Tab-separated table of C-alpha atoms and ligand atoms in Angstrom:
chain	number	residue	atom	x	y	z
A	1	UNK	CA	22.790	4.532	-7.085
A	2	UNK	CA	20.113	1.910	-7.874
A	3	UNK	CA	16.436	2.621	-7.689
A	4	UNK	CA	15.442	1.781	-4.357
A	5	UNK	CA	12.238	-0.528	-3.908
A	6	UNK	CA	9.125	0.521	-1.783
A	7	UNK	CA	8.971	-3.241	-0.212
A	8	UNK	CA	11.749	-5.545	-0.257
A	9	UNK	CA	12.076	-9.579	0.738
A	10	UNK	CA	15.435	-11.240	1.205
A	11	UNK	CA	15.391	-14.753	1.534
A	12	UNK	CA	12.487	-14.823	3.308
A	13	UNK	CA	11.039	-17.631	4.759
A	14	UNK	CA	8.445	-18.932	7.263
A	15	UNK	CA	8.322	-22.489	8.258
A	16	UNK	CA	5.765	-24.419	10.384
A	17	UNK	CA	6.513	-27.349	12.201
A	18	UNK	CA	3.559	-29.545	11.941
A	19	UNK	CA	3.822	-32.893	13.787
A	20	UNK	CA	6.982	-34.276	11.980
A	21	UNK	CA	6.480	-32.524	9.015
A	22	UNK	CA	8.017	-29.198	8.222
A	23	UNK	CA	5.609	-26.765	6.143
A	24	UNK	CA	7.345	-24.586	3.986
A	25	UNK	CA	5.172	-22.038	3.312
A	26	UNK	CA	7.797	-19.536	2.419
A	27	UNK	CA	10.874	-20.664	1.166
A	28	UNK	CA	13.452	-18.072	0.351
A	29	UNK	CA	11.652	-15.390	-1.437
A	30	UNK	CA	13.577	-12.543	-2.917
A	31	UNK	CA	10.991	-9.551	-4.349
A	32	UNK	CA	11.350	-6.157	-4.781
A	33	UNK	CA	8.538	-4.252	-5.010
A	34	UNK	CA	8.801	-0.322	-6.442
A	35	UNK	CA	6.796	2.822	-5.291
A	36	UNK	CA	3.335	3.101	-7.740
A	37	UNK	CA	3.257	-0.415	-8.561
A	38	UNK	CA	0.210	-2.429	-8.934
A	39	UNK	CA	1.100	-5.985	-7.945
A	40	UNK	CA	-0.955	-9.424	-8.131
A	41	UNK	CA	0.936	-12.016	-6.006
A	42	UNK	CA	-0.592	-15.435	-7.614
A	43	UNK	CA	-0.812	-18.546	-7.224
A	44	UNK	CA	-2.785	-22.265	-5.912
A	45	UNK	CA	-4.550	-22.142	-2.605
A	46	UNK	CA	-1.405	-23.027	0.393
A	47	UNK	CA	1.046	-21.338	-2.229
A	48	UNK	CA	2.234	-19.019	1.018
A	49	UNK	CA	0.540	-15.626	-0.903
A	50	UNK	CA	-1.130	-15.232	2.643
A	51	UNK	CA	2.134	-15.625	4.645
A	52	UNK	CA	4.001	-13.344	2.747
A	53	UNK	CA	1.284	-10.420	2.972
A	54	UNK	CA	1.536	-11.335	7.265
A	55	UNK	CA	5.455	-10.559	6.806
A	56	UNK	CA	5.330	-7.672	4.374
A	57	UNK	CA	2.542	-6.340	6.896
A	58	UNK	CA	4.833	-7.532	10.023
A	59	UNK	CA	2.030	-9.227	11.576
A	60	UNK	CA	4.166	-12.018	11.752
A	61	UNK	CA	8.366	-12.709	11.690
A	62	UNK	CA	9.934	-14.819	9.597
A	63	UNK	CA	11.757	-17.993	10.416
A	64	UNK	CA	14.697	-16.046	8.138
A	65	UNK	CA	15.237	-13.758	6.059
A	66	UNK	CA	14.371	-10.249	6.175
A	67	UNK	CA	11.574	-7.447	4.938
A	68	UNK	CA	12.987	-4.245	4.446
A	69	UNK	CA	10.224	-1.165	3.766
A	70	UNK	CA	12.142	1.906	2.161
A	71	UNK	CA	15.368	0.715	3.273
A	72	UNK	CA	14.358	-0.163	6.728
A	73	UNK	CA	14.450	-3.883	8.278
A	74	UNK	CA	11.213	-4.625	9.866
A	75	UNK	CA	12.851	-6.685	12.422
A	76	UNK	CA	14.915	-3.734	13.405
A	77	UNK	CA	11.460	-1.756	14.437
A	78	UNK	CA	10.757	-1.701	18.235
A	79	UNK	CA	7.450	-2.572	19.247
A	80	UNK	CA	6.134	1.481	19.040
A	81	UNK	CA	7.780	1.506	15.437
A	82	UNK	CA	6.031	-1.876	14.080
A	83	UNK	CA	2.755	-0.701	15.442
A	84	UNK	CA	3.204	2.970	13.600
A	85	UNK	CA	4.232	1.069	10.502
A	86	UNK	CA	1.016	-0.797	10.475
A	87	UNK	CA	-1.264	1.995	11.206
A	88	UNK	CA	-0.201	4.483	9.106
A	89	UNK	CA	2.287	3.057	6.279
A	90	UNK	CA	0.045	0.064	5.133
A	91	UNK	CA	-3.753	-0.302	4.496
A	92	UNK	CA	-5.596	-3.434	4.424
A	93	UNK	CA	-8.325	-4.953	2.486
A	94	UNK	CA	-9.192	-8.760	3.540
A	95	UNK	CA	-11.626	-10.774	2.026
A	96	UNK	CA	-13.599	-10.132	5.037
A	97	UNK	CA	-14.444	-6.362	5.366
A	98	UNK	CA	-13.964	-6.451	8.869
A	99	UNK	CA	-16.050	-3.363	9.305
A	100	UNK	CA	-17.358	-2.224	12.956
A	101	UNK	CA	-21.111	-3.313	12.527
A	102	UNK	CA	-22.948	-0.646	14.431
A	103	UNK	CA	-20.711	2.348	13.140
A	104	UNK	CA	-21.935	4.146	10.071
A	105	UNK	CA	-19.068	3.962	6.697
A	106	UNK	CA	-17.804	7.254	7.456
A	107	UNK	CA	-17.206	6.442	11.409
A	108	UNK	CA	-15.872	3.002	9.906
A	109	UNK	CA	-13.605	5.389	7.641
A	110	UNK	CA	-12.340	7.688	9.889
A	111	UNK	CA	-11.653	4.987	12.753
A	112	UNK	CA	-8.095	4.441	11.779
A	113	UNK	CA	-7.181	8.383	12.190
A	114	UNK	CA	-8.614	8.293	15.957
A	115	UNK	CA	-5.009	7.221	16.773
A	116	UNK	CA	-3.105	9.602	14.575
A	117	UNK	CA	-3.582	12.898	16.963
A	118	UNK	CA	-5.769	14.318	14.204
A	119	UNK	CA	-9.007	16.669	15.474
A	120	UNK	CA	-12.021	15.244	14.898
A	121	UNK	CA	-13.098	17.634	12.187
A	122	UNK	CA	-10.148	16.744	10.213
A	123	UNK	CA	-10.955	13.197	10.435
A	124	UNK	CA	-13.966	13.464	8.997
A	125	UNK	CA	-12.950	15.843	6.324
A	126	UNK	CA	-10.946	13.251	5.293
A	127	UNK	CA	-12.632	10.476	5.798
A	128	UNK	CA	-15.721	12.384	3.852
A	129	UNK	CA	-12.907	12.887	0.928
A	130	UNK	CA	-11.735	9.468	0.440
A	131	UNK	CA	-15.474	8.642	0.547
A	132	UNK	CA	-15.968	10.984	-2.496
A	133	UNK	CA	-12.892	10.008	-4.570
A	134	UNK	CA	-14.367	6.444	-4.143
A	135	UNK	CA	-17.725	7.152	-5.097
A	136	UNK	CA	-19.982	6.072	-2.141
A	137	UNK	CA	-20.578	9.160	-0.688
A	138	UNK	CA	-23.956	8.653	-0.475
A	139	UNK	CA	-23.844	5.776	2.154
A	140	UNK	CA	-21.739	7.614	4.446
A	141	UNK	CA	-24.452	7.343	7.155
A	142	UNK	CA	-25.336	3.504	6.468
A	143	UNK	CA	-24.158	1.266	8.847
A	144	UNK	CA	-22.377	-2.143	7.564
A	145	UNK	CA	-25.698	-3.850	7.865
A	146	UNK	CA	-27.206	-1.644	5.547
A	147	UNK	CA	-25.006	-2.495	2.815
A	148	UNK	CA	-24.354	-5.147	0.086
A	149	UNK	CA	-20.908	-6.979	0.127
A	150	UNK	CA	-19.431	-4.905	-2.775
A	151	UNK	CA	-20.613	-1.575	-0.853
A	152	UNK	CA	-18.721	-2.858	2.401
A	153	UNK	CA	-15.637	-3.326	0.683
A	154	UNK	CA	-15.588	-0.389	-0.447
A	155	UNK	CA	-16.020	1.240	2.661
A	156	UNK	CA	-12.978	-0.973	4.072
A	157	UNK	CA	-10.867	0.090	1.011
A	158	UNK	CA	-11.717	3.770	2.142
A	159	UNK	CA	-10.738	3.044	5.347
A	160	UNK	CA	-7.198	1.315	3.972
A	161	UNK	CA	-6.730	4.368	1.651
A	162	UNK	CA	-7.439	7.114	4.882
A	163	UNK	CA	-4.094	7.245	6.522
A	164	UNK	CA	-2.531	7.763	2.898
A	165	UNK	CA	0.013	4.846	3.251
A	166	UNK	CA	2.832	3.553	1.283
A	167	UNK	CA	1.672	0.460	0.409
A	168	UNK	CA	-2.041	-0.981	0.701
A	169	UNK	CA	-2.295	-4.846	0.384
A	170	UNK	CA	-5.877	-7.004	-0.376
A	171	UNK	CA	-5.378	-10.116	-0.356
A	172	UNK	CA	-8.466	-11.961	-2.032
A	173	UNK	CA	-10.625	-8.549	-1.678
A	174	UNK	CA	-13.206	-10.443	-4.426
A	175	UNK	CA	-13.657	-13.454	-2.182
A	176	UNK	CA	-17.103	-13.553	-1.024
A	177	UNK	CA	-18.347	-11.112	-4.179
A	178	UNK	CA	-20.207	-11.619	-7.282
A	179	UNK	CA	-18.374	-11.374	-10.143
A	180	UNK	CA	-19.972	-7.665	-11.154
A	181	UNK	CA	-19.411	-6.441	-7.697
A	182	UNK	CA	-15.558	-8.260	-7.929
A	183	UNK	CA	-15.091	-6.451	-11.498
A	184	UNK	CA	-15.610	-3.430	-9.867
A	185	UNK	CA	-13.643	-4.012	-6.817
A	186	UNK	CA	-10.814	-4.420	-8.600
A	187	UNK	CA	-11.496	-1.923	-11.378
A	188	UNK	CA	-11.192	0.712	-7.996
A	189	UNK	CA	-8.464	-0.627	-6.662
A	190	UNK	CA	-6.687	0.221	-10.071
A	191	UNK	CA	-7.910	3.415	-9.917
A	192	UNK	CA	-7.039	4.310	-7.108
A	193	UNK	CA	-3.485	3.098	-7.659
A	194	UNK	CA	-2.953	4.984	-10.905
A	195	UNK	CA	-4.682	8.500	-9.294
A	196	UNK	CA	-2.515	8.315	-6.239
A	197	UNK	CA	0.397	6.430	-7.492
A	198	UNK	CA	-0.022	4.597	-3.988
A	199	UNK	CA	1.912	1.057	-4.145
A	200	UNK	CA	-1.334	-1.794	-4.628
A	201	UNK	CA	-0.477	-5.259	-3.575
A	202	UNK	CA	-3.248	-7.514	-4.510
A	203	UNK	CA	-3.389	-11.121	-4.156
A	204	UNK	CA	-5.399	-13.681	-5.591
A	205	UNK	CA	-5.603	-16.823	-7.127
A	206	UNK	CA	-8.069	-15.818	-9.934
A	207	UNK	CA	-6.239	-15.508	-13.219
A	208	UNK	CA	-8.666	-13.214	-14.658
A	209	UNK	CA	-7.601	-10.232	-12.639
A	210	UNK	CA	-3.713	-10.835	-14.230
A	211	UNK	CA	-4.447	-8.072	-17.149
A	212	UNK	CA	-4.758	-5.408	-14.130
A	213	UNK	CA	-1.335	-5.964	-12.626
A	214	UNK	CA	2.271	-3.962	-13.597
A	215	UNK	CA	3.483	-7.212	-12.554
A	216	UNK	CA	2.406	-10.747	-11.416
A	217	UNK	CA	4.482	-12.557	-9.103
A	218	UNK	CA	3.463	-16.458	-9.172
A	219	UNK	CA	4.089	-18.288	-6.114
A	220	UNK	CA	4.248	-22.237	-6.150
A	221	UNK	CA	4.936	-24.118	-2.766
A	222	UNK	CA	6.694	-21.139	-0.877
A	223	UNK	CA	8.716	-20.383	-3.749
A	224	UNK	CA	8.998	-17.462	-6.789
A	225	UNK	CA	8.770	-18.617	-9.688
A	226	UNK	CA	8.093	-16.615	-12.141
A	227	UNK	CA	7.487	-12.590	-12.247
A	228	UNK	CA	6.165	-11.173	-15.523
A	229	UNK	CA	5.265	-7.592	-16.479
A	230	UNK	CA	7.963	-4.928	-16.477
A	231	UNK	CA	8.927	-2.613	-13.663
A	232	UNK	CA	7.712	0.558	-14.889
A	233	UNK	CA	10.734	2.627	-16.769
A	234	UNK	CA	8.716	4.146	-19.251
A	235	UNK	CA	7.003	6.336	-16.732
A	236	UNK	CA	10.310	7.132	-15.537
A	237	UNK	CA	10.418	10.226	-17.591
A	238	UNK	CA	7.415	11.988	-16.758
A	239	UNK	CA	7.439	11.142	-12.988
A	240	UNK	CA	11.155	13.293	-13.201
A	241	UNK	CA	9.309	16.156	-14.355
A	242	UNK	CA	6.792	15.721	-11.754
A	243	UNK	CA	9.408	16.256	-9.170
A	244	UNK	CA	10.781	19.134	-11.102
A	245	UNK	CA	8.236	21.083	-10.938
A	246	UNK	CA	8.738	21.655	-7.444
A	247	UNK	CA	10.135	24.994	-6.414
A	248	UNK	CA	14.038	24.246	-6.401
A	249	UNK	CA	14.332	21.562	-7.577
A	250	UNK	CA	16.346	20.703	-10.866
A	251	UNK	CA	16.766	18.078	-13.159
A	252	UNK	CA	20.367	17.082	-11.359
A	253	UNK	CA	18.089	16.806	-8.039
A	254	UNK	CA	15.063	15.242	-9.394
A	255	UNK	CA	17.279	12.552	-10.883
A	256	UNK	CA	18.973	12.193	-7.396
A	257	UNK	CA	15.702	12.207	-5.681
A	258	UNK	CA	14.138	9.307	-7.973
A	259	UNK	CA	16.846	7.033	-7.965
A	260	UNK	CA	17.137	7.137	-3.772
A	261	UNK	CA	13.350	5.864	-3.966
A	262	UNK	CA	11.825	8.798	-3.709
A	263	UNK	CA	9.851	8.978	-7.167
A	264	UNK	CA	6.574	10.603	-7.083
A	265	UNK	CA	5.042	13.330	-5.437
A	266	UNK	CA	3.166	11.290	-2.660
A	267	UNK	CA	6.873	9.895	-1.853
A	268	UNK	CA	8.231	13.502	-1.336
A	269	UNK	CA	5.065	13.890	0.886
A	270	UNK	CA	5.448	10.976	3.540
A	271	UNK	CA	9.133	11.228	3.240
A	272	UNK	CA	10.986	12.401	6.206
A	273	UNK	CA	12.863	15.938	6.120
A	274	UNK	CA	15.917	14.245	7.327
A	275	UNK	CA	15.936	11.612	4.809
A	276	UNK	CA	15.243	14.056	1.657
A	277	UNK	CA	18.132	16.155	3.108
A	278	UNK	CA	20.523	13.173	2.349
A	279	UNK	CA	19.893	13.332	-1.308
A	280	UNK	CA	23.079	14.944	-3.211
A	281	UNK	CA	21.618	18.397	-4.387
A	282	UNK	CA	18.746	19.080	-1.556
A	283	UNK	CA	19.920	21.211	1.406
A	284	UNK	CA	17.957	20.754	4.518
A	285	UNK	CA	16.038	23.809	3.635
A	286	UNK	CA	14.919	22.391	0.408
A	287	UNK	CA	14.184	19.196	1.862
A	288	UNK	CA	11.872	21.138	4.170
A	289	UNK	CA	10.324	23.135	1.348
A	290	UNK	CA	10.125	20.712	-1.080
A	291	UNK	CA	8.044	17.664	1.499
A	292	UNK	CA	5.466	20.791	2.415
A	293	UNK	CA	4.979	22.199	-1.080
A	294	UNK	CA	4.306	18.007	-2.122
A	295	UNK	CA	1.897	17.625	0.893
A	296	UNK	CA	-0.038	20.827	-0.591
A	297	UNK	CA	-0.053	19.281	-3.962
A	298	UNK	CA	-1.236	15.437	-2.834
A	299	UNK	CA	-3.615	17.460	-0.732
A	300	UNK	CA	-4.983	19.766	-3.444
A	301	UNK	CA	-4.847	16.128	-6.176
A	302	UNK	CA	-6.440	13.556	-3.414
A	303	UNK	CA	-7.729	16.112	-0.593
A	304	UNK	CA	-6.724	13.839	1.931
A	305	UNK	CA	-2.879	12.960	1.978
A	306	UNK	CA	-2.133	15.414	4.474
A	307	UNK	CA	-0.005	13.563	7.254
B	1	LIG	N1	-0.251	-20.922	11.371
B	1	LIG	C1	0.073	-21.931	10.553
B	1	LIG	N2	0.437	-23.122	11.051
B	1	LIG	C2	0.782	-24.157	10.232
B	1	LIG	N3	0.782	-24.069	8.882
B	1	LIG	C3	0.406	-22.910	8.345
B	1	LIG	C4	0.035	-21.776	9.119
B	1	LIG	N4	-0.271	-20.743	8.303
B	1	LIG	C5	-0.103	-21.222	7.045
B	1	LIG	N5	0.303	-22.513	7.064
B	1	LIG	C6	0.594	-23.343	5.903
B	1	LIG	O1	1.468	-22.614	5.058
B	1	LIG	C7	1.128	-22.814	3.690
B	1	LIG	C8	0.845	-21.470	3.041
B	1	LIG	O2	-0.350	-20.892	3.603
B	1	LIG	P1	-0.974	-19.512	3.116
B	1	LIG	O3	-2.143	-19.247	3.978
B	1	LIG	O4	0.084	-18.515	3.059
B	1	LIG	O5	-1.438	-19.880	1.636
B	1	LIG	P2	-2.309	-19.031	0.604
B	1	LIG	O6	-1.560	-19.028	-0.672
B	1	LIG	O7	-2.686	-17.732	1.200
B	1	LIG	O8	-3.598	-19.953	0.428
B	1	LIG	P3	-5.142	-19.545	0.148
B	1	LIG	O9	-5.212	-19.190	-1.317
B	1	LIG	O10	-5.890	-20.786	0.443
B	1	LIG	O11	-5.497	-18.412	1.047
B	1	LIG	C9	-0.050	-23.776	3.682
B	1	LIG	O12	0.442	-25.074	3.502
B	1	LIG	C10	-0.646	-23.611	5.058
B	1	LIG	O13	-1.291	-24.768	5.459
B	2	LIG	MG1	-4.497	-16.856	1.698
């Protein structure tokens, strides 16, 4: 079985009709994107980098092609499905920070959990956590107006990281920052991405930030054409003995486990019981054991991937 990708595009396009003309602004895009990678899409201004975050993010459908998210086609999602996809699989950073102006950072943070059935004291545990791990504690009663442009991004990449998702996308986070504050943007956001192993989709146009990414994908008119970097193998190794550490699990599993996409401990976490259980080697039971023991671990690592 091949190593399945986190995000996935499949001739994926979105065209505009404008007047007589016909924009392309996606035209036939195939990219797979694997779980813990950090990933610059790139390219000119109108290259379609925006477009494709709105489809990856199903904020908007494609003229054709498909998105499939861990094996799942976007389209297929009912309305209730898209909407849980969005709030708790994906974060998003925009080059706006979008922040509720008379909420403090930590109400800002913990806003996204309000719909997640969580108590209120857990929400602000973990909102008060991701805080921490990001280093701005300290202006967890400032409201938005209170803060400089850097510190408000911050506070909305805290509120992307909350609901511990899959996949968290920024597209031109740096925008309206100076280039020390943007330095240290994305320094986080790399982080972040290497602590939690958490798939980072970043795009820009700014060819300075390349040396951060796994992998660039440059974009020119709608189209792929180029990706450089390597898909991380190397890692391959040591992320196998992360998953056999846990109770039950042996190398013949672990192996199984990794190549049906599940590859880190975080994966394990936010997988579903029924979809572990399908792996060859992992009874229900050990599916069940196995997703609550990596919760406990993510938990005790981040303190605040608990779904
Ligand atoms: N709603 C729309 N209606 C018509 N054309 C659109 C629409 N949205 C995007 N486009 C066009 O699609 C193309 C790709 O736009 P997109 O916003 O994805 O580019 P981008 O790479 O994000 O650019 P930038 O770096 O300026 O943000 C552009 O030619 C744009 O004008
Ligand atoms: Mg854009």
């Amino acid at each position: 079985m091949a190593r399945k990708p986190v995000i996935k595009a499949v001739n994926l396009s979105k065209h505009y009709q404008m007047g007589t003309m016909l924009v392309k602004a996606l035209d036939k895009v195939n990219l797979e994107i694997y779980s813990g990678e950090f990933i610059i899409i790139f390219g000119q201004s109108g290259c379609g980098k925006s477009t494709l975050m709105s489809l990856f993010a199903g904020l908007d459908k494609p003229t054709s092609g498909e998105v499939f998210v861990r094996g799942e086609n976007l389209a297929e999602l009912n309305t209730l499905q898209l909407s849980k996809y969005r709030r708790t699989k994906i974060g998003m950073v925009f080059q706006q920070y979008n922040l509720v102006p008379n909420m403090t950072s930590l109400e800002n943070v913990y806003l996204p959990l309000a719909f997640e059935g969580i108590s209120r004291r857990r929400r602000i545990k973990r909102a008060r956590n991701v805080l921490e791990l990001i280093g701005i504690a300290d202006i967890e009663r400032h409201t938005s107006s209170e803060l400089s442009g850097g510190q408000q991004q911050r506070v909305s990449i805290a509120r992307a990281w909350v609901t511990s998702p899959w996949i968290v996308f920024a597209d031109e986070p740096t925008g309206n920052l100076d280039s020390k504050s943007a330095d240290e943007v994305l320094r986080l956001l790399k982080q972040l991405n290497q602590k939690s192993k958490r798939t980072v989709i970043l795009i820009s146009h700014n060819p300075e930030y390349l040396p951060y990414a796994d992998r660039v994908v440059y974009l020119k008119d709608g189209k792929v054409i180029r990706i450089s970097g390597k898909i991380k193998g190397a890692t391959k190794r040591r992320k196998r003995s992360e998953l056999e550490s846990l109770q039950g699990v042996g190398k013949t599993a672990a192996q199984n486990l990794q190549k049906a996409g599940f590859e880190n401990m975080l994966d394990i976490a936010s997988a579903k019981e029924e979809d572990l259980a399908q792996v060859n080697g992992v009874s229900k039971k050990l599916a069940k054991l196995i997703r609550k023991e990596a919760q406990e671990i993510i938990v005790a690592r981040e303190g605040f991937g608990e779904k």
